[in-house]
Coordinates of C-alpha atoms in Angstrom, one line a residue:
M1 CA -187.6 167.8 192.6
S2 CA -185.8 169.0 195.7
S3 CA -183.8 172.2 195.4
K4 CA -180.8 170.2 196.5
T5 CA -181.0 167.9 193.5
L6 CA -181.4 170.3 190.5
L7 CA -177.7 170.7 190.0
D8 CA -176.5 167.5 191.6
P9 CA -173.0 167.0 190.1
S10 CA -173.6 163.2 189.8
I11 CA -176.0 164.0 186.9
W12 CA -173.8 166.3 184.8
T13 CA -170.1 165.8 185.9
G14 CA -168.1 165.4 182.7
K15 CA -171.2 165.2 180.5
L16 CA -173.1 167.1 177.8
A17 CA -176.8 167.6 177.7
S18 CA -177.6 166.4 174.1
G19 CA -180.5 164.0 173.8
G20 CA -179.8 162.8 177.4
W21 CA -176.6 163.2 179.4
R22 CA -173.7 162.0 177.2
E23 CA -169.9 161.8 177.3
G24 CA -168.2 164.6 175.3
A25 CA -164.9 165.1 173.7
G26 CA -163.3 165.9 177.0
E27 CA -163.7 167.6 180.4
R28 CA -162.8 170.9 182.0
A29 CA -162.5 172.0 185.6
V30 CA -165.0 174.5 186.9
V31 CA -162.9 177.0 188.9
E32 CA -164.1 179.4 191.5
P33 CA -162.3 182.7 190.5
A34 CA -162.4 184.0 194.1
T35 CA -160.3 181.1 195.5
G36 CA -158.9 179.2 192.5
A37 CA -160.6 176.0 193.9
E38 CA -162.0 173.4 191.6
I39 CA -165.7 173.2 192.3
G40 CA -166.8 170.8 189.5
R41 CA -166.0 169.3 186.1
V42 CA -168.1 169.8 183.0
G43 CA -168.1 167.9 179.7
M44 CA -166.5 169.7 176.7
A45 CA -167.9 169.4 173.2
G46 CA -165.9 169.1 170.0
P47 CA -167.0 169.5 166.4
R48 CA -168.3 165.9 166.3
D49 CA -170.5 166.5 169.3
V50 CA -171.9 169.6 167.6
A51 CA -172.6 167.7 164.4
Q52 CA -174.4 165.0 166.3
A53 CA -176.4 167.5 168.3
A54 CA -177.4 169.4 165.1
E55 CA -178.7 166.1 163.6
R56 CA -180.8 165.3 166.7
A57 CA -182.0 168.8 167.0
A58 CA -183.2 169.0 163.4
V59 CA -185.3 165.9 163.9
A60 CA -186.7 167.0 167.3
Q61 CA -187.5 170.5 166.1
R62 CA -190.1 169.3 163.6
E63 CA -192.2 167.6 166.2
W64 CA -191.7 170.5 168.7
A65 CA -192.9 173.1 166.1
A66 CA -196.0 171.0 165.5
T67 CA -196.8 170.8 169.2
P68 CA -200.0 172.8 170.0
Y69 CA -199.1 176.2 171.3
P70 CA -200.7 175.7 174.7
E71 CA -198.4 172.8 175.4
R72 CA -195.3 174.8 174.4
A73 CA -196.5 177.6 176.6
A74 CA -197.0 175.2 179.5
V75 CA -193.4 174.1 179.3
L76 CA -192.2 177.7 179.4
R77 CA -194.4 178.5 182.3
R78 CA -193.2 175.5 184.2
A79 CA -189.6 176.5 183.5
G80 CA -190.3 180.0 184.9
G81 CA -191.7 178.5 188.1
L82 CA -188.7 176.2 188.4
W83 CA -186.3 179.1 188.2
Q84 CA -188.2 180.6 191.1
Q85 CA -188.3 177.3 193.0
H86 CA -184.6 176.6 192.6
A87 CA -183.4 180.3 192.8
D88 CA -181.3 179.8 195.9
E89 CA -179.3 176.9 194.4
V90 CA -178.7 178.6 191.1
R91 CA -177.7 181.9 192.8
Q92 CA -175.1 180.1 194.8
W93 CA -173.5 178.8 191.6
L94 CA -173.6 182.3 190.1
I95 CA -171.8 183.5 193.2
T96 CA -169.1 180.9 193.2
E97 CA -168.6 180.1 189.5
A98 CA -169.1 183.6 188.0
G99 CA -167.9 185.7 191.0
S100 CA -171.3 187.5 191.3
I101 CA -172.3 189.4 194.4
P102 CA -175.6 188.0 195.7
P103 CA -177.8 190.9 194.5
K104 CA -176.5 190.5 190.9
A105 CA -177.0 186.7 191.1
G106 CA -180.6 187.4 192.3
V107 CA -181.2 189.7 189.3
E108 CA -180.1 186.8 187.0
T109 CA -182.4 184.2 188.5
D110 CA -185.4 186.7 188.6
T111 CA -184.8 187.6 185.0
A112 CA -184.5 184.0 184.0
A113 CA -188.0 183.3 185.4
Q114 CA -189.4 186.5 183.7
E115 CA -187.8 185.5 180.4
C116 CA -189.6 182.2 180.5
F117 CA -193.0 183.7 181.5
E118 CA -192.7 186.3 178.7
A119 CA -191.7 183.6 176.2
A120 CA -194.8 181.6 177.2
A121 CA -196.9 184.4 175.9
L122 CA -195.0 184.4 172.6
T123 CA -196.5 181.0 171.7
S124 CA -199.9 182.6 171.1
A125 CA -198.8 185.9 169.6
P126 CA -200.1 186.7 166.1
L127 CA -197.6 185.4 163.6
G128 CA -198.7 186.9 160.3
D129 CA -200.5 189.5 158.3
L130 CA -203.2 189.5 155.7
L131 CA -202.0 191.3 152.5
P132 CA -204.0 193.0 149.8
S133 CA -203.6 191.5 146.3
T134 CA -204.4 192.6 142.8
Q135 CA -205.3 189.0 141.9
D136 CA -208.3 186.8 142.9
R137 CA -206.6 185.1 145.8
L138 CA -206.0 185.3 149.6
S139 CA -202.5 186.6 150.3
M140 CA -200.8 186.5 153.7
T141 CA -197.5 186.3 155.5
R142 CA -196.8 183.8 158.2
R143 CA -193.8 183.8 160.7
V144 CA -192.4 180.2 160.9
P145 CA -189.7 178.8 163.1
A146 CA -186.2 179.3 161.9
G147 CA -185.4 175.7 162.7
V148 CA -182.3 175.0 164.9
V149 CA -181.0 178.1 166.6
G150 CA -177.4 178.2 167.8
V151 CA -176.8 180.3 170.9
I152 CA -173.3 181.3 172.0
A153 CA -173.3 183.0 175.4
P154 CA -170.5 184.7 177.5
F155 CA -169.3 184.4 181.1
N156 CA -170.3 187.7 182.6
F157 CA -174.1 187.4 183.0
P158 CA -174.1 183.7 182.1
L159 CA -177.7 182.9 182.9
I160 CA -179.4 186.0 181.5
L161 CA -177.3 186.1 178.3
S162 CA -178.3 182.4 177.7
I163 CA -181.9 182.4 178.6
R164 CA -182.8 185.6 176.8
S165 CA -182.2 183.7 173.5
V166 CA -183.0 180.2 174.5
A167 CA -186.5 180.9 176.0
P168 CA -188.0 182.8 173.1
A169 CA -186.4 180.6 170.5
L170 CA -188.0 177.5 172.1
A171 CA -191.3 179.2 172.5
L172 CA -191.5 180.0 168.8
G173 CA -191.0 176.3 167.8
N174 CA -187.3 176.1 167.4
A175 CA -184.8 173.7 168.7
V176 CA -181.7 175.2 170.4
I177 CA -178.0 174.3 170.7
L178 CA -176.5 176.4 173.5
K179 CA -172.7 176.8 173.8
P180 CA -172.1 178.5 177.1
D181 CA -168.7 179.9 178.0
P182 CA -166.8 177.0 179.6
R183 CA -165.8 179.2 182.5
T184 CA -169.5 179.5 183.6
A185 CA -170.9 176.3 182.0
V186 CA -172.9 175.3 185.1
S187 CA -174.8 178.5 185.8
G188 CA -175.0 179.5 182.1
G189 CA -175.7 176.1 180.6
I190 CA -176.2 173.0 182.8
A191 CA -178.8 174.9 184.9
L192 CA -180.8 175.6 181.7
A193 CA -180.6 171.9 180.6
R194 CA -181.8 170.8 184.0
I195 CA -184.7 173.3 184.3
F196 CA -186.1 172.6 180.9
E197 CA -185.7 168.8 181.5
A198 CA -187.7 169.2 184.6
A199 CA -190.3 171.4 182.8
G200 CA -191.0 168.6 180.4
L201 CA -189.3 169.9 177.2
P202 CA -189.0 166.9 174.9
E203 CA -185.6 165.3 174.6
G204 CA -183.5 166.6 171.8
V205 CA -185.1 170.1 171.6
L206 CA -182.4 171.7 173.8
H207 CA -178.7 170.8 173.7
V208 CA -176.1 172.3 176.0
L209 CA -172.5 172.0 174.7
P210 CA -169.8 173.8 176.5
G211 CA -166.8 174.0 174.2
G212 CA -163.9 176.0 172.8
V213 CA -163.4 177.9 169.6
D214 CA -163.6 174.7 167.5
A215 CA -167.0 173.8 168.9
G216 CA -168.2 177.4 168.3
E217 CA -167.0 177.5 164.7
A218 CA -168.6 174.0 164.1
L219 CA -171.9 175.4 165.4
V220 CA -171.8 178.5 163.2
T221 CA -170.9 176.6 160.1
D222 CA -173.2 173.6 160.5
P223 CA -175.8 173.6 157.6
R224 CA -178.5 172.3 159.9
V225 CA -178.2 175.5 162.1
P226 CA -179.6 178.4 160.0
L227 CA -179.5 181.0 162.7
I228 CA -176.9 182.1 165.3
S229 CA -177.5 184.2 168.3
F230 CA -174.1 185.4 169.6
T231 CA -173.3 187.5 172.7
G232 CA -169.6 188.3 173.3
S233 CA -166.7 190.4 172.4
T234 CA -166.6 192.5 169.2
N235 CA -163.5 190.6 167.9
A236 CA -165.2 187.2 168.4
G237 CA -168.4 188.6 167.0
R238 CA -166.7 189.7 163.8
R239 CA -165.4 186.2 163.3
V240 CA -168.9 184.7 163.9
G241 CA -170.4 187.2 161.5
E242 CA -167.8 186.4 158.8
L243 CA -168.4 182.6 159.1
A244 CA -172.2 183.0 159.2
S245 CA -172.2 185.2 156.1
R246 CA -170.0 182.8 154.2
H247 CA -172.6 180.1 154.9
L248 CA -175.5 182.5 154.1
K249 CA -177.2 182.3 157.5
R250 CA -178.5 185.0 159.9
A251 CA -176.4 186.0 162.9
H252 CA -177.6 188.2 165.7
L253 CA -174.6 189.8 167.2
E254 CA -174.7 191.5 170.6
L255 CA -171.1 192.7 171.2
G256 CA -169.0 195.0 173.2
G257 CA -169.4 198.6 174.3
N258 CA -167.6 201.6 175.7
S259 CA -170.7 203.4 176.9
A260 CA -170.7 207.0 178.1
I261 CA -172.5 208.8 181.0
V262 CA -172.8 212.5 180.3
V263 CA -173.2 214.7 183.4
L264 CA -174.5 218.1 182.4
D265 CA -173.9 221.3 184.3
D266 CA -177.3 221.3 186.0
A267 CA -177.0 217.8 187.3
D268 CA -177.4 216.8 191.0
L269 CA -173.8 215.9 191.6
D270 CA -174.3 213.4 194.4
A271 CA -176.8 211.5 192.3
A272 CA -174.5 211.6 189.3
V273 CA -171.6 210.2 191.3
G274 CA -173.9 207.4 192.5
L275 CA -174.9 206.6 189.0
G276 CA -171.4 206.7 187.7
A277 CA -170.1 204.4 190.4
W278 CA -172.8 201.8 189.8
G279 CA -172.4 201.9 186.0
S280 CA -168.6 201.4 186.2
F281 CA -168.2 199.1 189.2
L282 CA -171.1 196.7 189.1
H283 CA -169.8 193.1 188.6
S284 CA -166.3 194.6 188.5
G285 CA -167.1 196.3 185.2
Q286 CA -167.5 193.0 183.4
I287 CA -170.6 194.0 181.5
C288 CA -171.1 195.1 177.9
M289 CA -173.1 198.1 179.0
T290 CA -170.6 199.2 181.7
T291 CA -170.1 202.9 181.9
G292 CA -166.6 203.1 180.3
R293 CA -166.5 206.9 179.8
H294 CA -167.5 209.6 182.2
L295 CA -168.1 213.0 180.4
V296 CA -168.5 215.7 183.0
H297 CA -169.1 219.4 182.6
E298 CA -166.0 221.4 183.4
S299 CA -167.8 223.2 186.2
L300 CA -168.4 219.9 188.1
V301 CA -165.5 217.7 187.1
A302 CA -163.1 218.4 190.0
D303 CA -165.8 217.7 192.6
Y304 CA -167.1 214.7 190.6
V305 CA -163.6 213.1 190.5
E306 CA -163.1 213.7 194.2
R307 CA -166.5 212.2 195.2
L308 CA -166.3 209.3 192.8
A309 CA -162.8 208.5 194.0
A310 CA -163.9 208.6 197.7
K311 CA -166.8 206.3 196.9
A312 CA -164.5 203.9 195.0
D313 CA -162.0 203.8 197.9
A314 CA -164.9 202.9 200.3
L315 CA -166.2 200.0 198.3
P316 CA -165.3 196.6 199.7
V317 CA -163.8 194.0 197.3
G318 CA -163.5 190.3 198.1
N319 CA -165.1 186.9 197.9
P320 CA -168.8 187.3 197.5
A321 CA -169.4 183.7 198.8
T322 CA -167.9 184.5 202.2
E323 CA -168.0 188.3 202.6
Q324 CA -170.4 191.2 202.2
V325 CA -168.7 193.0 199.3
A326 CA -169.6 195.4 196.5
L327 CA -167.1 193.9 194.0
G328 CA -166.2 190.3 193.5
P329 CA -163.3 188.8 191.5
I330 CA -162.3 189.3 187.8
I331 CA -163.2 186.1 185.9
D332 CA -159.5 185.1 185.3
A333 CA -155.9 186.3 185.3
G334 CA -155.9 187.0 181.6
Q335 CA -158.8 189.5 181.9
R336 CA -157.3 191.0 185.1
D337 CA -154.0 191.6 183.3
K338 CA -155.8 193.2 180.3
I339 CA -157.5 195.6 182.7
H340 CA -154.3 196.5 184.5
G341 CA -152.4 197.0 181.3
L342 CA -154.9 199.6 180.1
V343 CA -154.9 201.4 183.4
T344 CA -151.1 201.5 183.7
A345 CA -150.7 202.6 180.0
T346 CA -153.2 205.4 180.6
A347 CA -151.3 206.5 183.7
D348 CA -148.0 206.4 181.8
A349 CA -149.6 208.6 179.2
G350 CA -150.2 211.3 181.8
A351 CA -153.5 210.4 183.6
K352 CA -153.8 210.5 187.3
I353 CA -155.0 207.5 189.3
A354 CA -157.4 209.1 191.7
A355 CA -158.5 205.8 193.2
G356 CA -157.6 202.1 192.8
G357 CA -155.3 201.0 190.0
S358 CA -154.2 198.0 192.0
Y359 CA -155.2 194.4 192.7
T360 CA -154.6 191.3 194.8
D361 CA -155.0 188.0 193.1
L362 CA -158.2 188.4 191.0
F363 CA -159.6 191.2 193.1
Y364 CA -159.2 194.5 191.2
R365 CA -159.9 197.7 193.1
P366 CA -162.5 200.1 191.6
T367 CA -160.4 202.7 189.8
V368 CA -161.0 206.3 188.9
L369 CA -158.8 208.0 186.3
A370 CA -158.6 211.8 186.1
G371 CA -156.7 214.1 183.7
V372 CA -157.7 211.7 180.9
R373 CA -157.5 212.6 177.2
P374 CA -159.7 210.8 174.6
E375 CA -156.8 209.1 172.9
M376 CA -155.7 207.3 176.2
P377 CA -156.2 203.5 176.2
A378 CA -158.5 203.2 179.2
Y379 CA -160.9 205.7 177.6
A380 CA -160.6 204.8 174.0
E381 CA -160.9 201.0 174.4
E382 CA -163.4 198.7 176.1
V383 CA -161.7 197.8 179.4
F384 CA -164.3 195.3 180.7
G385 CA -163.2 196.1 184.2
P386 CA -164.0 198.4 187.2
V387 CA -162.4 201.5 185.7
A388 CA -163.9 205.0 185.4
P389 CA -162.0 207.4 183.2
V390 CA -163.2 211.0 183.5
V391 CA -163.0 213.6 180.8
P392 CA -164.4 217.2 181.1
F393 CA -166.4 219.1 178.4
T394 CA -167.3 222.7 178.0
D395 CA -170.6 222.7 176.2
L396 CA -173.2 220.5 174.7
E397 CA -171.5 220.5 171.3
Q398 CA -168.3 219.1 172.7
A399 CA -170.2 216.6 174.9
A400 CA -172.1 215.3 171.9
G401 CA -168.9 215.0 169.9
L402 CA -167.0 213.2 172.6
A403 CA -169.8 210.8 173.3
A404 CA -170.3 210.0 169.7
A405 CA -166.6 209.5 168.9
S406 CA -166.5 205.8 169.5
E407 CA -166.7 202.7 167.3
Y408 CA -169.2 201.4 169.8
G409 CA -172.9 202.4 170.1
L410 CA -174.5 200.3 172.8
S411 CA -175.8 202.4 175.8
L412 CA -175.9 206.1 176.9
G413 CA -176.7 207.8 180.1
I414 CA -177.4 211.5 180.5
V415 CA -177.8 213.2 183.9
T416 CA -179.6 216.5 183.9
R417 CA -182.5 218.3 185.5
D418 CA -183.7 219.4 182.1
V419 CA -185.2 216.2 180.5
A420 CA -185.9 217.8 177.2
K421 CA -182.3 219.0 176.9
G422 CA -181.2 215.4 177.7
L423 CA -183.4 213.9 175.1
A424 CA -182.2 216.5 172.5
L425 CA -178.6 215.7 173.3
A426 CA -179.3 211.9 173.0
E427 CA -180.5 212.5 169.4
R428 CA -177.0 213.5 168.5
I429 CA -175.3 210.4 169.9
P430 CA -175.9 207.1 168.0
T431 CA -176.6 204.3 170.5
G432 CA -179.1 201.4 170.7
I433 CA -180.1 202.4 174.2
V434 CA -180.5 205.7 176.0
H435 CA -181.3 206.4 179.7
I436 CA -182.1 209.9 180.9
N437 CA -181.1 210.4 184.6
D438 CA -179.8 206.9 184.8
Q439 CA -176.5 205.1 184.2
T440 CA -175.8 202.8 181.3
V441 CA -176.4 199.3 182.8
N442 CA -180.1 198.5 182.4
D443 CA -182.0 195.5 181.0
E444 CA -185.6 194.2 181.1
A445 CA -187.1 191.0 179.6
I446 CA -189.7 193.0 177.7
A447 CA -187.4 195.7 176.3
P448 CA -185.5 195.4 173.0
F449 CA -181.8 195.3 173.6
G450 CA -178.9 195.9 171.2
G451 CA -176.4 198.4 169.9
T452 CA -175.0 199.8 166.7
G453 CA -171.5 199.9 165.1
A454 CA -169.0 197.7 166.9
S455 CA -171.6 196.9 169.5
G456 CA -173.6 194.7 167.2
T457 CA -176.4 194.4 164.7
G458 CA -179.2 196.3 166.5
S459 CA -182.0 195.5 168.9
R460 CA -182.4 191.8 168.5
F461 CA -183.5 190.5 171.9
G462 CA -186.3 191.5 174.3
G463 CA -190.0 192.1 173.8
P464 CA -192.5 190.2 171.5
A465 CA -191.7 192.1 168.2
A466 CA -187.9 191.8 168.5
N467 CA -188.0 188.2 169.5
I468 CA -190.4 187.2 166.8
E469 CA -188.2 189.0 164.3
A470 CA -185.1 187.3 165.7
F471 CA -186.2 183.7 165.9
T472 CA -188.6 183.2 163.0
E473 CA -188.6 183.5 159.2
T474 CA -191.3 185.1 157.0
R475 CA -193.2 182.9 154.6
W476 CA -195.5 184.4 151.9
I477 CA -198.6 182.3 151.3
T478 CA -201.4 182.6 148.7
V479 CA -204.6 180.6 148.4
R480 CA -207.0 180.5 145.4
G481 CA -210.4 178.8 145.2
Q482 CA -209.4 177.1 142.0
A483 CA -206.2 176.6 140.0
A484 CA -204.9 179.7 138.3
S485 CA -204.7 179.8 134.5
Y486 CA -201.8 181.3 132.4
P487 CA -201.2 182.1 128.7
F488 CA -199.3 178.8 128.3

C-alpha cells in the first residue's frame, strides 16, 4: 500500500467502517479549525448503525478470540509497522484536522505504533493463576476476553486516545466498536480502520462509527457491549457511568483534570518556568493533564510570573500546517468562547492578565493570570485552554492544601532540588500520576494512566497488568479426575 492511498478519501467519504465500508445515517463535514475550510466528509452513525455493528462484532469476536495468539500478535505487529510506514500521511491529518503542531502530531503516530507493539506482546502474557484448594481438585483462574468493547474517544489527542484502548482490547481477543469524536474522525477513527484493515484484522472485529450523543448512548446501553472505555469530559463521563451502571456493565472512565504544578522555594526558577509553560500551553492547553494551576512559593512568585509572561508573549500562535508555531488553533468556537469566558470572569474578579487574554479567530494567545485567588473561575475550573493561573503559597502545609483542594485528581508536578521532600509532599496530594521535577503532561504506552475523583476511575490504561485488568474478565475453573459426590 502506498502512503498516498492509506487515507484516500474515495474509500471512506460519507461511510462507516463496519463489516466493510457502508453508508451511515448521515454525513458530517471535516473542518480544518485553523482555516474553517472543509477538508472531507465522514459518515455519521445513528443508533441503528450501532445496533448492527454490535451484532456483527459479537459474531466476529468469537472467532477472533479463538484465533491462535501468534496470529493475533502478528496482526498487531503489522499494524505497528504500518503506523510507522504511513506516519507522514497520518501526521498531516492530525495537523489539519486536530490543529496539532507537527511535534505533537509526531508523538501521536509514534505512540500509536508503540501501543500496537506493546499490545502484540499481550497476546502471549500469562492470563491466569493456579489456586490452592481444600478439595481434591485443580483450581485456577483464567482471564477471558470481555467480548465486544465500546471505545469512545475525544478530539484533543484523537489517535493516542483511541489506539490506547483499541490495540490492547483487540490483542486480548475482543472485538471493538470505536466512536471517535466527529470533529477528528479521520485521524482518530478512519486511520485506525484503514491500518487494521491493511494489517489483516478479520472483517467485523473493529468497527469505526463517528456519531453524536445518540450513537454514544446506544453504544453504552447495547446489551451486546459489556464493557465501555470512555475518555472525555467529566460531565459526559458521569452520564456514561450512570448509563453503564444502569445496565450493569463495566465502564472505564478517563475524565478531566485541573492539575497543579508546585514550585518549591529551592527550585531552579528558569527550569520551573519552562516546565510551567510546556504544561499549560502544549496543544493550546487542550489536554486532560494540562497544568491548570501554578502554585509557586511566595519568594519566587513575582519572578515566576514575570518570566512565564515573557515566555508566553514570545510564543508564536498560528496555523501549524503553514507556519512554524508553538500553539495552533482551539478546536472550535464553542471551546474558545468557554476559555475566554473563564479568563474574563477571573479578570473581572480581580486577577491581573500578565500575558495573553485575547484571540483572533480560533487562535488563543497563551495567557498568564497573576493575583489569582483559589475561588476564581480560571483556577477553580478546568479551562481546557492555554491559561496559567498563578497562586502563591507560604509553606509546604499550604501548598499541599491548595493542590489537594480540587475535585480532580489526575496529574501532579513538583519542582524542587530536594527529591525526598518532593516525594513526601506528593504523598499528601491525591492524584493518579505524580512527576517530580517535571510538569503534568506525560504519557507512555507501558505506564498505567488514570486519575481519581472527578478525573475518573483510576489507572485503567497502559502496561500489561492494567490492560489485562481493563479488557478481560476473570473466570474461576476447577477440574476433578472424577465426578464429585455429595450427600444427596
